[in-house]
Short mmCIF file of C-alpha atoms in Angstrom, two decimals:
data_model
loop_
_atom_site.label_atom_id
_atom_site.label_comp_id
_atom_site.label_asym_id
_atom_site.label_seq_id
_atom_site.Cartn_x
_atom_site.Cartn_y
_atom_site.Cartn_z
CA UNK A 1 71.99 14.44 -71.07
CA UNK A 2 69.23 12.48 -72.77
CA UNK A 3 71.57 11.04 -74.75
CA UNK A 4 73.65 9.61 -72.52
CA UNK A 5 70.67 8.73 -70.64
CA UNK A 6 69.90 6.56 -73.69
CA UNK A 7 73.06 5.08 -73.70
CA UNK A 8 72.98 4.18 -69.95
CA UNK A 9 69.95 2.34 -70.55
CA UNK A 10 71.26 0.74 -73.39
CA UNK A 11 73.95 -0.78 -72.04
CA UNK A 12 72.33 -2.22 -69.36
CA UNK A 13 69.84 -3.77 -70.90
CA UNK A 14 72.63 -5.49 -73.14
CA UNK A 15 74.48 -6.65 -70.09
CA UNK A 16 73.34 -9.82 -70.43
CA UNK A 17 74.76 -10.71 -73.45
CA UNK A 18 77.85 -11.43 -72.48
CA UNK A 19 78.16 -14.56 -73.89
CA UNK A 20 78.14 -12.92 -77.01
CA UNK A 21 80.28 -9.28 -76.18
CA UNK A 22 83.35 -8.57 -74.91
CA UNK A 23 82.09 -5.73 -72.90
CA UNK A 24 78.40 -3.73 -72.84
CA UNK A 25 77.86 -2.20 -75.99
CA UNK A 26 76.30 1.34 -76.45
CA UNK A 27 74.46 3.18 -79.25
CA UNK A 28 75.86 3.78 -82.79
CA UNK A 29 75.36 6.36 -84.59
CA UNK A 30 72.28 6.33 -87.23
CA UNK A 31 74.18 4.01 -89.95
CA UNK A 32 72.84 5.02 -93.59
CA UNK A 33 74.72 2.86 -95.26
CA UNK A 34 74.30 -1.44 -95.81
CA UNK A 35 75.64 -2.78 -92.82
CA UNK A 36 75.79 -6.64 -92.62
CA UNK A 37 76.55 -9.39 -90.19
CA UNK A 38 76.66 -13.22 -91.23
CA UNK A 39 75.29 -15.30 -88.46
CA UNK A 40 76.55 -18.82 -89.12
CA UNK A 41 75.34 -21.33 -88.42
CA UNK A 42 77.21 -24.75 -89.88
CA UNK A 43 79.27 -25.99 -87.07
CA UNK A 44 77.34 -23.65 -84.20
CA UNK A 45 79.89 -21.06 -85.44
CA UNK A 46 78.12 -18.25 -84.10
CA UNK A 47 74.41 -19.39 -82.96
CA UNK A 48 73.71 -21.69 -81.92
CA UNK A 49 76.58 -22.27 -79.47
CA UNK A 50 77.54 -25.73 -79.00
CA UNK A 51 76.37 -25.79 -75.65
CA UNK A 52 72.58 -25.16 -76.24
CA UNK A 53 72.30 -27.87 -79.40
CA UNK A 54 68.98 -29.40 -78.32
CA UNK A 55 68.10 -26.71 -75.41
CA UNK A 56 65.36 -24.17 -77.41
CA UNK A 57 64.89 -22.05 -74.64
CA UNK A 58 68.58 -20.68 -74.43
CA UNK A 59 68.74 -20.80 -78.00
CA UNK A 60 66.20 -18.45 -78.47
CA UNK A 61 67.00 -15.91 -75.72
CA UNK A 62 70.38 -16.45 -77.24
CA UNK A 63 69.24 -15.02 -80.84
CA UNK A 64 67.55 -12.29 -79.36
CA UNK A 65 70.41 -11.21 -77.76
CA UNK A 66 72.36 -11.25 -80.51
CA UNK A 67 69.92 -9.42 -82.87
CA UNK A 68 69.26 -6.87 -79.79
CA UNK A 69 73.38 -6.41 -79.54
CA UNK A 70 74.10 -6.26 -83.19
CA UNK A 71 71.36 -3.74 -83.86
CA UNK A 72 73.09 -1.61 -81.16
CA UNK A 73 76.06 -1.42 -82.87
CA UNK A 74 74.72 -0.06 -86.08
CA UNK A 75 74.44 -3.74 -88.14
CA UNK A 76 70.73 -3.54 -90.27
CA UNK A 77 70.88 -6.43 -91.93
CA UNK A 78 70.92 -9.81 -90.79
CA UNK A 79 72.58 -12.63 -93.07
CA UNK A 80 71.09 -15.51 -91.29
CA UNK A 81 72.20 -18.82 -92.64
CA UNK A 82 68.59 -21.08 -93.03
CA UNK A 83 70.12 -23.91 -95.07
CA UNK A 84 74.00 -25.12 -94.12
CA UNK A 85 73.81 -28.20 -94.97
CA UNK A 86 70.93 -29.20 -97.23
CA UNK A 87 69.11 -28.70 -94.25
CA UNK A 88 66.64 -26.24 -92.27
CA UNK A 89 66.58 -23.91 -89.82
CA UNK A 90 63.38 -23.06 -90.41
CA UNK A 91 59.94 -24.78 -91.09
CA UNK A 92 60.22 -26.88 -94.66
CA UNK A 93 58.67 -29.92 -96.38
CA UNK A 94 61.37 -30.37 -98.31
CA UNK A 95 64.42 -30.57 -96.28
CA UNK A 96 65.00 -31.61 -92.39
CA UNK A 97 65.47 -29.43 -89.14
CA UNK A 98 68.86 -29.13 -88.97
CA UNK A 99 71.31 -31.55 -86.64
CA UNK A 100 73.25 -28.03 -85.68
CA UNK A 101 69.76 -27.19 -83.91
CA UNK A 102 68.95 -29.88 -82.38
CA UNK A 103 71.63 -32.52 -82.44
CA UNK A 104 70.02 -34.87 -84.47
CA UNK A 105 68.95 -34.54 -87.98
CA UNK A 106 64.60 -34.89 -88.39
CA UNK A 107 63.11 -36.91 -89.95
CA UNK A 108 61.08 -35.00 -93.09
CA UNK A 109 57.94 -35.02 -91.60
CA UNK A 110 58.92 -33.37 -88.34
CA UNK A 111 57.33 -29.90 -87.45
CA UNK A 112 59.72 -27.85 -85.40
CA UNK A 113 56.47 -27.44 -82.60
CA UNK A 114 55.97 -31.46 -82.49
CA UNK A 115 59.66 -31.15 -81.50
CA UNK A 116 59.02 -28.77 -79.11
CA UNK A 117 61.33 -26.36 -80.63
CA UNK A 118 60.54 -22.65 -81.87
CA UNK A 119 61.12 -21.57 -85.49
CA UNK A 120 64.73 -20.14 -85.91
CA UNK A 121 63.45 -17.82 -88.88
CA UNK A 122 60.66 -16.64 -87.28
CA UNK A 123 62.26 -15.63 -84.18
CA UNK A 124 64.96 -13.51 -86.29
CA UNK A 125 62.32 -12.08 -88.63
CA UNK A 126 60.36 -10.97 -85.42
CA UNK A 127 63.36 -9.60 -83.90
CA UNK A 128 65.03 -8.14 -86.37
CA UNK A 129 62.05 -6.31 -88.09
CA UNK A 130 61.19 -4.88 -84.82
CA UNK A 131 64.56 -2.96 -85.08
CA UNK A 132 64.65 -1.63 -88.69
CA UNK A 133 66.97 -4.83 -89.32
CA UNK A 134 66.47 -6.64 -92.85
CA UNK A 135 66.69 -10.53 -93.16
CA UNK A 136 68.63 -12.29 -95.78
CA UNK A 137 68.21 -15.81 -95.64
CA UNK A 138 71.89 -17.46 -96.41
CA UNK A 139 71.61 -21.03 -98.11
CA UNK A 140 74.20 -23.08 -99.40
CA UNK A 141 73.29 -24.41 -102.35
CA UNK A 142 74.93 -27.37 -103.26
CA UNK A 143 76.33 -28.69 -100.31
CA UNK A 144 75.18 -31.65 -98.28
CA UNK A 145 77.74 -31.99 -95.78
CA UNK A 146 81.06 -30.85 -94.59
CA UNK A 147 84.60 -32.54 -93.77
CA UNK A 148 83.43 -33.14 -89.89
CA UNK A 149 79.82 -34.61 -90.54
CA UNK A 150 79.39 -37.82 -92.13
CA UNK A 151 76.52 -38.94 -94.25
CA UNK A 152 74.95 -40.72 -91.66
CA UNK A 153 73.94 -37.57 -89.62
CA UNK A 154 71.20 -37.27 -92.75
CA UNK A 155 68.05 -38.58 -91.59
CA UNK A 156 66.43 -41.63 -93.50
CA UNK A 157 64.30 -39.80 -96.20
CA UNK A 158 66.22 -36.90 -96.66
CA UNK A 159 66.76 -36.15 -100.50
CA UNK A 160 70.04 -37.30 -100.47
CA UNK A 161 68.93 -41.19 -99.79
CA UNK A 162 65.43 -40.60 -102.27
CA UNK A 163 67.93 -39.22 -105.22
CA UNK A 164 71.26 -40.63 -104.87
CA UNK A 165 71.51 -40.18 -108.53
CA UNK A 166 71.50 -36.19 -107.75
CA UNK A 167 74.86 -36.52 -105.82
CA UNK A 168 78.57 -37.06 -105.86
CA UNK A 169 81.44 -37.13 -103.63
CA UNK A 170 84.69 -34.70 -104.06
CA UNK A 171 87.03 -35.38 -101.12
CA UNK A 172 85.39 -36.09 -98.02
CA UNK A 173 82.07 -33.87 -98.98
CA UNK A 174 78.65 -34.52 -100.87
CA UNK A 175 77.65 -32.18 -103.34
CA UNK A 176 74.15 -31.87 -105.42
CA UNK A 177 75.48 -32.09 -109.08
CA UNK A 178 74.82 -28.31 -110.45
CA UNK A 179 74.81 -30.27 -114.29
CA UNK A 180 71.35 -32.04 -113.47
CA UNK A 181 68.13 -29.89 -114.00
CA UNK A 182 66.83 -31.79 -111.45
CA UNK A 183 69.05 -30.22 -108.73
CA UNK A 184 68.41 -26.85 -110.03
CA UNK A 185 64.66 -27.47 -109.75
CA UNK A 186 65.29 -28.68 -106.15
CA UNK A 187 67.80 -25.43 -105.12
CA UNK A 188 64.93 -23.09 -106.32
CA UNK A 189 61.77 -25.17 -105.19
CA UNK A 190 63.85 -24.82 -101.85
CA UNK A 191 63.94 -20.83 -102.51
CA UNK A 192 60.20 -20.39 -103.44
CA UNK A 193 59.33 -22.50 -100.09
CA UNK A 194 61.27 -20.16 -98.12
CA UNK A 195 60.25 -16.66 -99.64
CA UNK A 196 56.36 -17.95 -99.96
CA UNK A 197 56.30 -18.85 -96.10
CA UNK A 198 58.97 -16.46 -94.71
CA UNK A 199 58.95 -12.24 -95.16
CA UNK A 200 62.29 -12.38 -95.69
CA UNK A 201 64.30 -8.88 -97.51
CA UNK A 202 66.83 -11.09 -99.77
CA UNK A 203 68.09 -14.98 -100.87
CA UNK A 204 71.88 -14.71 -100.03
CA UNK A 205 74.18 -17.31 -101.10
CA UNK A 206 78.18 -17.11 -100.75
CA UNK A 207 81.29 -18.45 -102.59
CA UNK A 208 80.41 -22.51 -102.21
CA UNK A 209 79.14 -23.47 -105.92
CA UNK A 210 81.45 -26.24 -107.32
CA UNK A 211 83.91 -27.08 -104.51
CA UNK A 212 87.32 -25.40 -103.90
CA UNK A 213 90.12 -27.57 -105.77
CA UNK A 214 91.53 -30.31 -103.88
CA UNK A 215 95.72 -31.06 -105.01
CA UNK A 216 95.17 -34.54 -106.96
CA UNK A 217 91.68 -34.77 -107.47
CA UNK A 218 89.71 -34.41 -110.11
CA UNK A 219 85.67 -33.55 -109.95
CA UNK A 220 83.55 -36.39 -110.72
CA UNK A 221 81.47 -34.87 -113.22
CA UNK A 222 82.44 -36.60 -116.29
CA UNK A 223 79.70 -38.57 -117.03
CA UNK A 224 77.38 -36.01 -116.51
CA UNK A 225 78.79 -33.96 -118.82
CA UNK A 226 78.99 -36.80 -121.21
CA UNK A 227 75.22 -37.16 -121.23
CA UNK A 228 74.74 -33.34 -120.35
CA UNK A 229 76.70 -31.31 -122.26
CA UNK A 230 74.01 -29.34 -124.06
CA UNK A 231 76.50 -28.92 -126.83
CA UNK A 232 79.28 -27.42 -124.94
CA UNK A 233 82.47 -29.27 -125.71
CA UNK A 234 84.51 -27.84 -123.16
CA UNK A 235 83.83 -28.97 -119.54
CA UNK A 236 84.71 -26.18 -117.87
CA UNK A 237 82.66 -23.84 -119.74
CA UNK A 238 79.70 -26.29 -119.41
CA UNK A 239 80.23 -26.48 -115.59
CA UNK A 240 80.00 -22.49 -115.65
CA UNK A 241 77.11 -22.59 -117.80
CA UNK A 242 75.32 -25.29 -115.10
CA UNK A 243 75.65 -22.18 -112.45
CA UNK A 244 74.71 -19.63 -114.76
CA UNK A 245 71.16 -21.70 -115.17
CA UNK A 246 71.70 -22.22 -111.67
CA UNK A 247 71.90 -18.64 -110.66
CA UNK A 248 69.49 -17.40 -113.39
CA UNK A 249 66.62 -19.92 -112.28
CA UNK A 250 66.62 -18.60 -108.95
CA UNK A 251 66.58 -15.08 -110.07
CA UNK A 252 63.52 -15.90 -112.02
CA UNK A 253 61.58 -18.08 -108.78
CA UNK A 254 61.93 -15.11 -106.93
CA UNK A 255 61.01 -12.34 -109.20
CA UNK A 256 57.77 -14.18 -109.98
CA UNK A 257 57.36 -14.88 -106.63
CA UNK A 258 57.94 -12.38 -104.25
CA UNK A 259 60.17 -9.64 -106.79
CA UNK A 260 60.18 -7.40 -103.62
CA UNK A 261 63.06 -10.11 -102.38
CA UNK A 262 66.82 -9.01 -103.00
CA UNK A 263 68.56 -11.97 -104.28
CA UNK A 264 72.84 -11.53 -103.40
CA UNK A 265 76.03 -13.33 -103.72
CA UNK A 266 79.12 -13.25 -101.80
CA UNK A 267 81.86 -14.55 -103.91
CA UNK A 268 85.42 -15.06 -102.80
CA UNK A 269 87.42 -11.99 -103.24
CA UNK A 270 89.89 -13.20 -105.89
CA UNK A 271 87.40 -12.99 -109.46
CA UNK A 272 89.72 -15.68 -110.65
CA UNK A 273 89.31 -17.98 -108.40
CA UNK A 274 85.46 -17.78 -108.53
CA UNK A 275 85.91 -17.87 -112.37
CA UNK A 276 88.56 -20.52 -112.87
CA UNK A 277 87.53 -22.65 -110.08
CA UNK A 278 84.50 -22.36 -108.71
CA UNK A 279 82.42 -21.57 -111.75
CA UNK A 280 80.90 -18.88 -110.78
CA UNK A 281 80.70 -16.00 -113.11
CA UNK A 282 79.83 -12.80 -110.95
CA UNK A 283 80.25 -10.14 -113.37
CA UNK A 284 77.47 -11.93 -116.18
CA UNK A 285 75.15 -12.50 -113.53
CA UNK A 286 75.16 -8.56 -113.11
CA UNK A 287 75.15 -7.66 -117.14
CA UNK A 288 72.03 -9.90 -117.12
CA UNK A 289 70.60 -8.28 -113.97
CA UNK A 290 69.99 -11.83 -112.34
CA UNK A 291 71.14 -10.47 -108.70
CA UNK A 292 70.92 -7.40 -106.60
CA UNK A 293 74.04 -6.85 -104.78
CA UNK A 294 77.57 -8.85 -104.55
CA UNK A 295 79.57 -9.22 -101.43
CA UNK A 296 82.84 -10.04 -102.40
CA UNK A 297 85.19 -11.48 -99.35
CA UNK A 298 87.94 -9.10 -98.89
CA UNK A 299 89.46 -10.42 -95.65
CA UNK A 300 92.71 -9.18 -96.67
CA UNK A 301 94.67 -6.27 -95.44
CA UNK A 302 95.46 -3.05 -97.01
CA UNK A 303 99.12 -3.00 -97.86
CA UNK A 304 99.47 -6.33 -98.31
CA UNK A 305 102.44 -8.17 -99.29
CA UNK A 306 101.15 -9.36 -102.74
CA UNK A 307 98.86 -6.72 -104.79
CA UNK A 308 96.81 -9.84 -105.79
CA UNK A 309 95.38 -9.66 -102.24
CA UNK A 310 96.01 -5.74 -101.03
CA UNK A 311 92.07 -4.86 -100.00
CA UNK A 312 92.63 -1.39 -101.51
CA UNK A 313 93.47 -2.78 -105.06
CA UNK A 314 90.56 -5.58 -104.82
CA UNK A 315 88.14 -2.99 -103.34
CA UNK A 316 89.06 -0.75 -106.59
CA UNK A 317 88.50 -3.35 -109.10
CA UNK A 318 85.50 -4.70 -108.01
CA UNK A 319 84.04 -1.26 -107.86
CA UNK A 320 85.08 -0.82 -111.49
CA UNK A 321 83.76 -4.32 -112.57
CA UNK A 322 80.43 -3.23 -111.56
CA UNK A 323 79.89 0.29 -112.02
CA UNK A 324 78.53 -0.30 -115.35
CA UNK A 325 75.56 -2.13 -113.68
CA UNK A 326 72.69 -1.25 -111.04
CA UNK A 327 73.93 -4.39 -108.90
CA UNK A 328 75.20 -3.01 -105.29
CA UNK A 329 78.28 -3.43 -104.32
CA UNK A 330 79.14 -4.18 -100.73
CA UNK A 331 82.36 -5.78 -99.12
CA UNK A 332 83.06 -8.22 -97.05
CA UNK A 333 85.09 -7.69 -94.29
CA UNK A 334 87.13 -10.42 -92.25
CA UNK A 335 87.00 -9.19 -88.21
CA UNK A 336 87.64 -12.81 -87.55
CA UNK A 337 91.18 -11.82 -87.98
CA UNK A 338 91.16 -9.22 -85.25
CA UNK A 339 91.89 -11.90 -83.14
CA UNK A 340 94.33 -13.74 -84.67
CA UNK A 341 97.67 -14.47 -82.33
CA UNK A 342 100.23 -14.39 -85.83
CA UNK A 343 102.64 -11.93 -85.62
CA UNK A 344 102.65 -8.60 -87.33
CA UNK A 345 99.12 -8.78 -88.18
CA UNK A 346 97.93 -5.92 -89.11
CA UNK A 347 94.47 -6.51 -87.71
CA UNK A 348 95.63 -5.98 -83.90
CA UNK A 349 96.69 -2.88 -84.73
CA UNK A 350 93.27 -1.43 -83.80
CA UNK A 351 92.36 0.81 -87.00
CA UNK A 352 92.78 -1.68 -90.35
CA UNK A 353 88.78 -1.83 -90.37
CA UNK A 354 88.46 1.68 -90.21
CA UNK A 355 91.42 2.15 -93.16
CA UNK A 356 89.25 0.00 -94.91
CA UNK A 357 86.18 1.78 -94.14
CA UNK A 358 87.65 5.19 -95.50
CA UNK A 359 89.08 3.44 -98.66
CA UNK A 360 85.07 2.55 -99.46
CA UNK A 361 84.80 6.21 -98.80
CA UNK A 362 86.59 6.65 -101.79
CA UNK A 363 84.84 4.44 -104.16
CA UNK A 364 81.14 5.66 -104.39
CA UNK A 365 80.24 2.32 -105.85
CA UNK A 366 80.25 1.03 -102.64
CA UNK A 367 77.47 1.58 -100.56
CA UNK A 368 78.08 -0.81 -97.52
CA UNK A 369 80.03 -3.67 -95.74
CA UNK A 370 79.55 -7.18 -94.21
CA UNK A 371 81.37 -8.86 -91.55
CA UNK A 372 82.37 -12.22 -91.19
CA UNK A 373 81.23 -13.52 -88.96
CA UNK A 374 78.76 -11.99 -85.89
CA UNK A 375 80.46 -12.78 -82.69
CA UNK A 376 83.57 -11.45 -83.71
CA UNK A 377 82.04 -8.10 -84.12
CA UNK A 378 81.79 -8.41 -80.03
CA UNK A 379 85.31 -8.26 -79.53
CA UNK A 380 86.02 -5.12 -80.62
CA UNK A 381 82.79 -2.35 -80.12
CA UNK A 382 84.53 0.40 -79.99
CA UNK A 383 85.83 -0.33 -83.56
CA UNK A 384 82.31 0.04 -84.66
CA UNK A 385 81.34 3.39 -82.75
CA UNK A 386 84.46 4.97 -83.60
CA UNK A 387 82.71 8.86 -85.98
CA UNK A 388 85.34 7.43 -88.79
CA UNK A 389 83.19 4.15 -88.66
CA UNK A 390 79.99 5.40 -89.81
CA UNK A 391 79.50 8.50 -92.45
#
């Protein structure tokens, strides 16, 4: 009776948050095991909603919400993305409040309270803390922009118009240039600010290093590497070694800064594609012990029509990539598809999470899962409270 008392309560106290849930949510069961949610922000994806971009009161009763309603479902860890865009969403004096905050980029020198607007990190620090939820601050590393925002949403003395030497252009998108130690020292001067100022549980970064391939195009790295190349005479192997450094300089900022802070990476969940073309090498940055726990993004089905991409078989290997090392292993799970309208997908069948779910069962490597991306986990609670969900 107490229980259900509980529950009661719960749920009406989550009513609210509609916006965010399909229907009120209720009480998980106690949830051992890593259980992730990425909030994104680039593109008000999942907070802020496009239609509070410049309003911080709703914004932040908004984030509550969402940190109150995720919490209820059993998620303890927050992956809270701080830096999109080579911006903030948080308080820094090295990179500008973010335009997906307020609707226009700051200018460097702007405090968030001079623009009357409350500190994003802060607020889900606060909030999440106060329920037993861990923080892990999601940057981007070296991305500027994306396809649907122009340069000119950067403010006047953002980095990007100080250094334009740091920079180049691959298809419609800036990028930092990972072969310049100057952009390293930026990337982890960015870290240090964040983990010195913010109590944050873990640096998260994703699967954007270099960009994904575009058909005809080659990255403009060339000269770089000409004058660059510390010896390496293949470019592909030097553009590799510029994330390694990358990678491995950030590891060492944060152990000698705060070594309490996780540092984790959620590569795609192909390791060829992160090899071959994104040059990122996941499985030497856990031989060398530079990161705590990988993600990797299996938004795939089991049973799927090509073994390259059957979750089961991916799960599997990635659990037997790692085992030799003390880096966690979590997966990523893709209940953005739940709601996708193509036929036969297996998603809508109702249980494909939870098949998942028992094939981790299986693999003791695996201590916990992520889901891409936090609203979506709304649409289907019961998913979540089902007694084959947690264990």
């Amino acid at each position: 009776m107490r229980r259900l008392l509980t529950i009661i309560l719960l749920a009406s106290s989550l009513s609210a948050y509609r916006l965010y849930a399909a229907e009120p949510l209720h009480l998980s069961a106690s949830q051992p095991r890593f259980c992730g949610a990425w909030v994104a922000t680039v593109a008000n994806i999942d907070w802020p909603r496009p239609n509070t971009v410049g309003n911080p009161a709703q914004q932040e009763t908004d984030l509550v919400n969402l940190i109150d309603s995720l919490s209820a479902l059993g998620v303890n860890a927050l992956v809270f993305q701080v830096r999109p865009t080579a911006d903030a969403l948080y308080q820094s004096s090295l990179e500008p409040v973010s335009h997906w905050l307020t609707g226009e980029q700051s200018t460097l020198n702007s405090k968030l309270s001079t623009l009357n607007y409350f500190d994003p990190l802060a607020v889900a620090l606060r909030e999440a803390h106060k329920r037993h939820m861990e923080v892990h601050a999601w940057l981007n590393p070296f991305r500027v922009n994306i396809n649907s925002m122009t340069k000119d949403v950067l403010c006047p003395d953002h980095v990007f118009y100080r250094h334009p030497e740091w920079f180049w252009k691959y298809g419609e998108q800036w990028y930092f240039d990972p072969g310049l130690q100057e952009t390293r020292d930026w990337i982890c001067a960015v870290v240090k600010d964040i983990i010195t100022h913010y109590d944050v549980d873990a640096i998260h970064m994703d699967d954007y290093f270099y960009p994904y391939p575009i058909a005809g195009q080659t990255l403009p790295d060339k000269q770089t590497f000409l004058t660059h190349a510390r010896g390496f005479n293949d470019i592909e192997d030097w553009r590799r070694d510029n994330v390694n450094l990358t990678i491995e300089q950030i590891s060492a900022t944060i152990r000698s800064t705060r070594p309490q802070v996780q540092f984790g990476i959620s590569p795609f969940g192909i390791n060829a594609t992160n090899y071959n073309s994104l040059y990122a090498d996941i499985l030497l940055w856990a031989e060398k012990g530079w990161i705590d726990y990988v993600i990797p993004q299996l938004y795939w089905p089991i049973d799927s029509n090509s073994p390259n991409t059957d979750y089961a078989t991916l799960a599997a290997w990635w659990a037997k990539q790692l085992e030799p090392y003390k880096t966690a292993l979590y997966t990523g799970h893709a209940v953005y598809r739940m709601k996708s309208g193509k036929a036969n997908n297996p998603w809508q069948l109702g249980d494909e999470l939870i098949r998942q779910r028992l094939v981790n069962k299986s693999l003791p490597k695996i201590t916990g899962e992520c889901y891409y991306s936090a609203h979506h986990v709304f649409n289907y609670p019961n998913v979540f409270l089902t007694p084959l969900f947690t264990y």
